[in-house]
Amino acid sequence: MQRRGLVHGLAWTLATGAAVTLSWWGVHTVMTGTAYDRPRALPITGAAENSPEASPRSSSTQRPRTTPKPSGPDGSGEDEGKGGTAGGDTSGGSPSGSAPGDGDTSDGGGGSDGSDADAKPSGDVKSYTVSGGRVAFEMGADSAELVSATPDSGWQMQVWKQPEWIRVTFTQGGREVSVFCTWHDHEPMVEIDDR
């Protein structure tokens, strides 16, 4: 009786091992035949930095450029400069009043930011949230560029780019949501197709 149980156990183990091996081989064959594009991070252009609504940025690692130094050498500033140079830097009223002006000057005068924006005409970045994900386009006068596309959890995403249109499709099961941005013979416009 024990021998019969041992034979049954061995037969079950062999059958289970064969089934697992066959399943793994089938899945492995399908997966190696599928080409996956590596995800890539798309750069965010400086369009938002150059917009008038952009607020000045402050950094915890850099001190803001202060205008009291140029105003300190004035006739009335000599006394303040000798007696309170450090005090002028630490006082909250004068630097905070001039900080927005400094922020605007540094944004406009930043060599790398300004030259990048001048080299490439930028448009408005518009974001579209649809069932399945979110897409952002930079809309220029006569073309558009994909800024980012992010699928929601459980959704698949595919992107097609052509000289006169971009398509981003989110799929889940039998559902398909496509975001089209076209600019052939017209300014860029976005259409959403939910199937």
mmCIF file of C-alpha atoms in Angstrom:
data_model
loop_
_atom_site.group_PDB
_atom_site.id
_atom_site.type_symbol
_atom_site.label_atom_id
_atom_site.label_comp_id
_atom_site.label_asym_id
_atom_site.label_seq_id
_atom_site.Cartn_x
_atom_site.Cartn_y
_atom_site.Cartn_z
ATOM 1 C CA MET A 1 0.000 0.000 0.000
ATOM 2 C CA GLN A 2 2.811 2.400 0.801
ATOM 3 C CA ARG A 3 4.454 1.566 -2.473
ATOM 4 C CA ARG A 4 1.271 2.394 -4.375
ATOM 5 C CA GLY A 5 1.051 5.820 -2.587
ATOM 6 C CA LEU A 6 4.694 6.504 -3.413
ATOM 7 C CA VAL A 7 4.115 5.697 -7.098
ATOM 8 C CA HIS A 8 1.044 7.970 -7.188
ATOM 9 C CA GLY A 9 3.002 10.794 -5.484
ATOM 10 C CA LEU A 10 5.889 10.419 -7.926
ATOM 11 C CA ALA A 11 3.513 10.384 -10.926
ATOM 12 C CA TRP A 12 1.723 13.507 -9.616
ATOM 13 C CA THR A 13 5.055 15.303 -9.093
ATOM 14 C CA LEU A 14 6.231 14.466 -12.619
ATOM 15 C CA ALA A 15 2.910 15.539 -14.179
ATOM 16 C CA THR A 16 2.886 18.810 -12.228
ATOM 17 C CA GLY A 17 6.517 19.510 -13.151
ATOM 18 C CA ALA A 18 5.777 18.861 -16.829
ATOM 19 C CA ALA A 19 2.728 21.163 -16.738
ATOM 20 C CA VAL A 20 4.683 23.980 -15.058
ATOM 21 C CA THR A 21 7.549 23.594 -17.535
ATOM 22 C CA LEU A 22 5.185 23.654 -20.506
ATOM 23 C CA SER A 23 3.372 26.736 -19.154
ATOM 24 C CA TRP A 24 6.634 28.563 -18.474
ATOM 25 C CA TRP A 25 7.935 27.747 -21.941
ATOM 26 C CA GLY A 26 4.751 29.068 -23.574
ATOM 27 C CA VAL A 27 4.741 32.316 -21.589
ATOM 28 C CA HIS A 28 8.481 32.792 -22.125
ATOM 29 C CA THR A 29 8.090 32.326 -25.887
ATOM 30 C CA VAL A 30 5.315 34.917 -26.070
ATOM 31 C CA MET A 31 7.179 37.399 -23.871
ATOM 32 C CA THR A 32 10.443 37.179 -25.819
ATOM 33 C CA GLY A 33 8.541 37.763 -29.068
ATOM 34 C CA THR A 34 7.042 40.995 -27.714
ATOM 35 C CA ALA A 35 9.032 44.190 -28.190
ATOM 36 C CA TYR A 36 8.765 46.650 -25.350
ATOM 37 C CA ASP A 37 9.936 50.222 -25.715
ATOM 38 C CA ARG A 38 11.892 51.472 -22.759
ATOM 39 C CA PRO A 39 10.047 54.216 -20.919
ATOM 40 C CA ARG A 40 11.663 57.576 -21.444
ATOM 41 C CA ALA A 41 11.386 60.799 -19.562
ATOM 42 C CA LEU A 42 10.342 63.704 -21.717
ATOM 43 C CA PRO A 43 11.858 67.071 -20.880
ATOM 44 C CA ILE A 44 9.633 69.827 -19.660
ATOM 45 C CA THR A 45 10.282 72.905 -21.737
ATOM 46 C CA GLY A 46 10.859 76.358 -20.328
ATOM 47 C CA ALA A 47 7.493 77.674 -21.539
ATOM 48 C CA ALA A 48 6.139 77.978 -18.012
ATOM 49 C CA GLU A 49 9.255 79.839 -16.861
ATOM 50 C CA ASN A 50 8.820 82.539 -19.486
ATOM 51 C CA SER A 51 5.121 83.109 -18.914
ATOM 52 C CA PRO A 52 4.086 86.312 -17.140
ATOM 53 C CA GLU A 53 2.235 84.305 -14.486
ATOM 54 C CA ALA A 54 5.440 82.568 -13.391
ATOM 55 C CA SER A 55 6.308 83.581 -9.866
ATOM 56 C CA PRO A 56 9.897 84.204 -8.816
ATOM 57 C CA ARG A 57 11.653 81.172 -7.464
ATOM 58 C CA SER A 58 13.799 81.127 -4.375
ATOM 59 C CA SER A 59 16.475 78.626 -3.541
ATOM 60 C CA SER A 60 17.587 77.411 -0.159
ATOM 61 C CA THR A 61 21.148 77.081 -1.469
ATOM 62 C CA GLN A 62 21.505 80.538 -3.009
ATOM 63 C CA ARG A 63 20.997 83.963 -1.553
ATOM 64 C CA PRO A 64 18.848 86.330 -3.552
ATOM 65 C CA ARG A 65 20.573 89.152 -5.376
ATOM 66 C CA THR A 66 20.034 92.229 -3.319
ATOM 67 C CA THR A 67 19.634 95.737 -4.642
ATOM 68 C CA PRO A 68 20.634 97.487 -1.365
ATOM 69 C CA LYS A 69 24.317 97.056 -2.313
ATOM 70 C CA PRO A 70 23.986 99.308 -5.377
ATOM 71 C CA SER A 71 21.792 101.718 -3.422
ATOM 72 C CA GLY A 72 24.168 101.656 -0.426
ATOM 73 C CA PRO A 73 26.942 103.702 -2.134
ATOM 74 C CA ASP A 74 24.456 106.578 -2.646
ATOM 75 C CA GLY A 75 24.896 109.684 -0.525
ATOM 76 C CA SER A 76 22.510 108.494 2.169
ATOM 77 C CA GLY A 77 23.654 104.895 1.886
ATOM 78 C CA GLU A 78 27.223 105.488 3.091
ATOM 79 C CA ASP A 79 26.154 105.719 6.706
ATOM 80 C CA GLU A 80 23.995 102.607 6.345
ATOM 81 C CA GLY A 81 26.755 100.801 4.486
ATOM 82 C CA LYS A 82 29.347 101.379 7.225
ATOM 83 C CA GLY A 83 27.108 100.916 10.189
ATOM 84 C CA GLY A 84 24.734 98.233 8.974
ATOM 85 C CA THR A 85 25.868 96.265 5.935
ATOM 86 C CA ALA A 86 25.089 93.024 7.717
ATOM 87 C CA GLY A 87 22.024 94.623 9.252
ATOM 88 C CA GLY A 88 20.828 95.706 5.813
ATOM 89 C CA ASP A 89 21.127 92.135 4.579
ATOM 90 C CA THR A 90 19.265 90.697 7.555
ATOM 91 C CA SER A 91 16.470 93.255 7.727
ATOM 92 C CA GLY A 92 13.262 91.842 6.329
ATOM 93 C CA GLY A 93 11.749 95.022 4.851
ATOM 94 C CA SER A 94 14.239 96.119 2.215
ATOM 95 C CA PRO A 95 15.283 92.786 0.657
ATOM 96 C CA SER A 96 11.755 91.348 0.659
ATOM 97 C CA GLY A 97 10.469 94.468 -1.069
ATOM 98 C CA SER A 98 13.078 94.127 -3.809
ATOM 99 C CA ALA A 99 13.072 90.322 -4.027
ATOM 100 C CA PRO A 100 10.257 90.089 -6.606
ATOM 101 C CA GLY A 101 12.127 92.532 -8.818
ATOM 102 C CA ASP A 102 15.293 90.508 -8.409
ATOM 103 C CA GLY A 103 13.415 87.313 -9.198
ATOM 104 C CA ASP A 104 12.036 88.802 -12.395
ATOM 105 C CA THR A 105 15.474 90.091 -13.352
ATOM 106 C CA SER A 106 17.141 86.756 -12.701
ATOM 107 C CA ASP A 107 14.524 84.863 -14.717
ATOM 108 C CA GLY A 108 14.869 87.211 -17.664
ATOM 109 C CA GLY A 109 18.641 87.526 -17.343
ATOM 110 C CA GLY A 110 19.462 83.852 -16.866
ATOM 111 C CA GLY A 111 21.791 83.007 -19.740
ATOM 112 C CA SER A 112 20.913 79.358 -20.182
ATOM 113 C CA ASP A 113 17.171 79.764 -19.612
ATOM 114 C CA GLY A 114 16.857 82.743 -21.923
ATOM 115 C CA SER A 115 18.991 81.255 -24.699
ATOM 116 C CA ASP A 116 17.088 77.961 -24.666
ATOM 117 C CA ALA A 117 13.775 79.780 -24.905
ATOM 118 C CA ASP A 118 15.098 82.033 -27.685
ATOM 119 C CA ALA A 119 16.540 79.107 -29.653
ATOM 120 C CA LYS A 120 13.255 77.171 -29.712
ATOM 121 C CA PRO A 121 9.912 78.910 -29.993
ATOM 122 C CA SER A 122 7.705 77.754 -27.171
ATOM 123 C CA GLY A 123 3.954 77.565 -26.933
ATOM 124 C CA ASP A 124 1.403 76.960 -24.258
ATOM 125 C CA VAL A 125 1.547 73.644 -22.414
ATOM 126 C CA LYS A 126 -1.940 72.188 -22.186
ATOM 127 C CA SER A 127 -2.809 69.089 -20.199
ATOM 128 C CA TYR A 128 -5.718 66.737 -20.865
ATOM 129 C CA THR A 129 -6.973 64.236 -18.289
ATOM 130 C CA VAL A 130 -8.977 61.385 -19.813
ATOM 131 C CA SER A 131 -10.155 57.981 -18.683
ATOM 132 C CA GLY A 132 -6.933 56.008 -18.655
ATOM 133 C CA GLY A 133 -4.357 58.723 -18.100
ATOM 134 C CA ARG A 134 -3.082 62.221 -18.639
ATOM 135 C CA VAL A 135 -1.450 63.826 -21.698
ATOM 136 C CA ALA A 136 0.343 67.174 -21.964
ATOM 137 C CA PHE A 137 1.161 68.919 -25.251
ATOM 138 C CA GLU A 138 3.151 72.047 -25.953
ATOM 139 C CA MET A 139 0.988 73.895 -28.447
ATOM 140 C CA GLY A 140 2.907 76.177 -30.800
ATOM 141 C CA ALA A 141 1.533 78.374 -33.563
ATOM 142 C CA ASP A 142 1.922 75.773 -36.313
ATOM 143 C CA SER A 143 2.973 72.555 -34.558
ATOM 144 C CA ALA A 144 2.776 70.715 -31.259
ATOM 145 C CA GLU A 145 5.065 68.558 -29.184
ATOM 146 C CA LEU A 146 4.279 65.828 -26.667
ATOM 147 C CA VAL A 147 5.483 66.930 -23.248
ATOM 148 C CA SER A 148 4.326 63.921 -21.235
ATOM 149 C CA ALA A 149 1.882 61.041 -21.253
ATOM 150 C CA THR A 150 1.137 59.029 -18.124
ATOM 151 C CA PRO A 151 -1.248 56.069 -17.945
ATOM 152 C CA ASP A 152 -3.421 55.461 -14.909
ATOM 153 C CA SER A 153 -2.864 52.321 -12.877
ATOM 154 C CA GLY A 154 -3.931 49.229 -14.812
ATOM 155 C CA TRP A 155 -3.959 50.986 -18.201
ATOM 156 C CA GLN A 156 -1.591 50.445 -21.127
ATOM 157 C CA MET A 157 -0.317 53.347 -23.218
ATOM 158 C CA GLN A 158 0.955 53.640 -26.775
ATOM 159 C CA VAL A 159 2.255 56.741 -28.591
ATOM 160 C CA TRP A 160 2.430 57.442 -32.322
ATOM 161 C CA LYS A 161 4.257 60.498 -33.690
ATOM 162 C CA GLN A 162 4.065 61.739 -37.259
ATOM 163 C CA PRO A 163 5.170 65.043 -38.839
ATOM 164 C CA GLU A 164 1.653 66.516 -38.619
ATOM 165 C CA TRP A 165 -0.007 64.650 -35.735
ATOM 166 C CA ILE A 166 0.540 62.846 -32.434
ATOM 167 C CA ARG A 167 -1.683 60.111 -31.052
ATOM 168 C CA VAL A 168 -1.639 58.785 -27.485
ATOM 169 C CA THR A 169 -3.862 55.772 -26.793
ATOM 170 C CA PHE A 170 -4.713 54.324 -23.391
ATOM 171 C CA THR A 171 -6.161 50.788 -23.328
ATOM 172 C CA GLN A 172 -7.565 48.547 -20.636
ATOM 173 C CA GLY A 173 -9.371 45.346 -21.535
ATOM 174 C CA GLY A 174 -11.653 46.192 -24.461
ATOM 175 C CA ARG A 175 -11.721 49.938 -23.746
ATOM 176 C CA GLU A 176 -9.638 52.381 -25.771
ATOM 177 C CA VAL A 177 -9.232 56.131 -25.214
ATOM 178 C CA SER A 178 -7.200 58.080 -27.787
ATOM 179 C CA VAL A 179 -5.981 61.665 -27.613
ATOM 180 C CA PHE A 180 -5.160 63.106 -31.043
ATOM 181 C CA CYS A 181 -3.235 66.334 -31.587
ATOM 182 C CA THR A 182 -3.221 67.441 -35.237
ATOM 183 C CA TRP A 183 -1.878 70.516 -37.016
ATOM 184 C CA HIS A 184 -2.097 69.799 -40.762
ATOM 185 C CA ASP A 185 -3.135 73.044 -42.529
ATOM 186 C CA HIS A 186 -4.409 74.521 -39.230
ATOM 187 C CA GLU A 187 -3.167 75.456 -35.804
ATOM 188 C CA PRO A 188 -2.749 72.539 -33.371
ATOM 189 C CA MET A 189 -5.986 71.133 -31.996
ATOM 190 C CA VAL A 190 -6.763 68.198 -29.718
ATOM 191 C CA GLU A 191 -9.519 65.622 -30.189
ATOM 192 C CA ILE A 192 -10.425 62.871 -27.723
ATOM 193 C CA ASP A 193 -11.914 59.566 -28.887
ATOM 194 C CA ASP A 194 -13.354 57.327 -26.141
ATOM 195 C CA ARG A 195 -14.429 53.846 -27.293
#
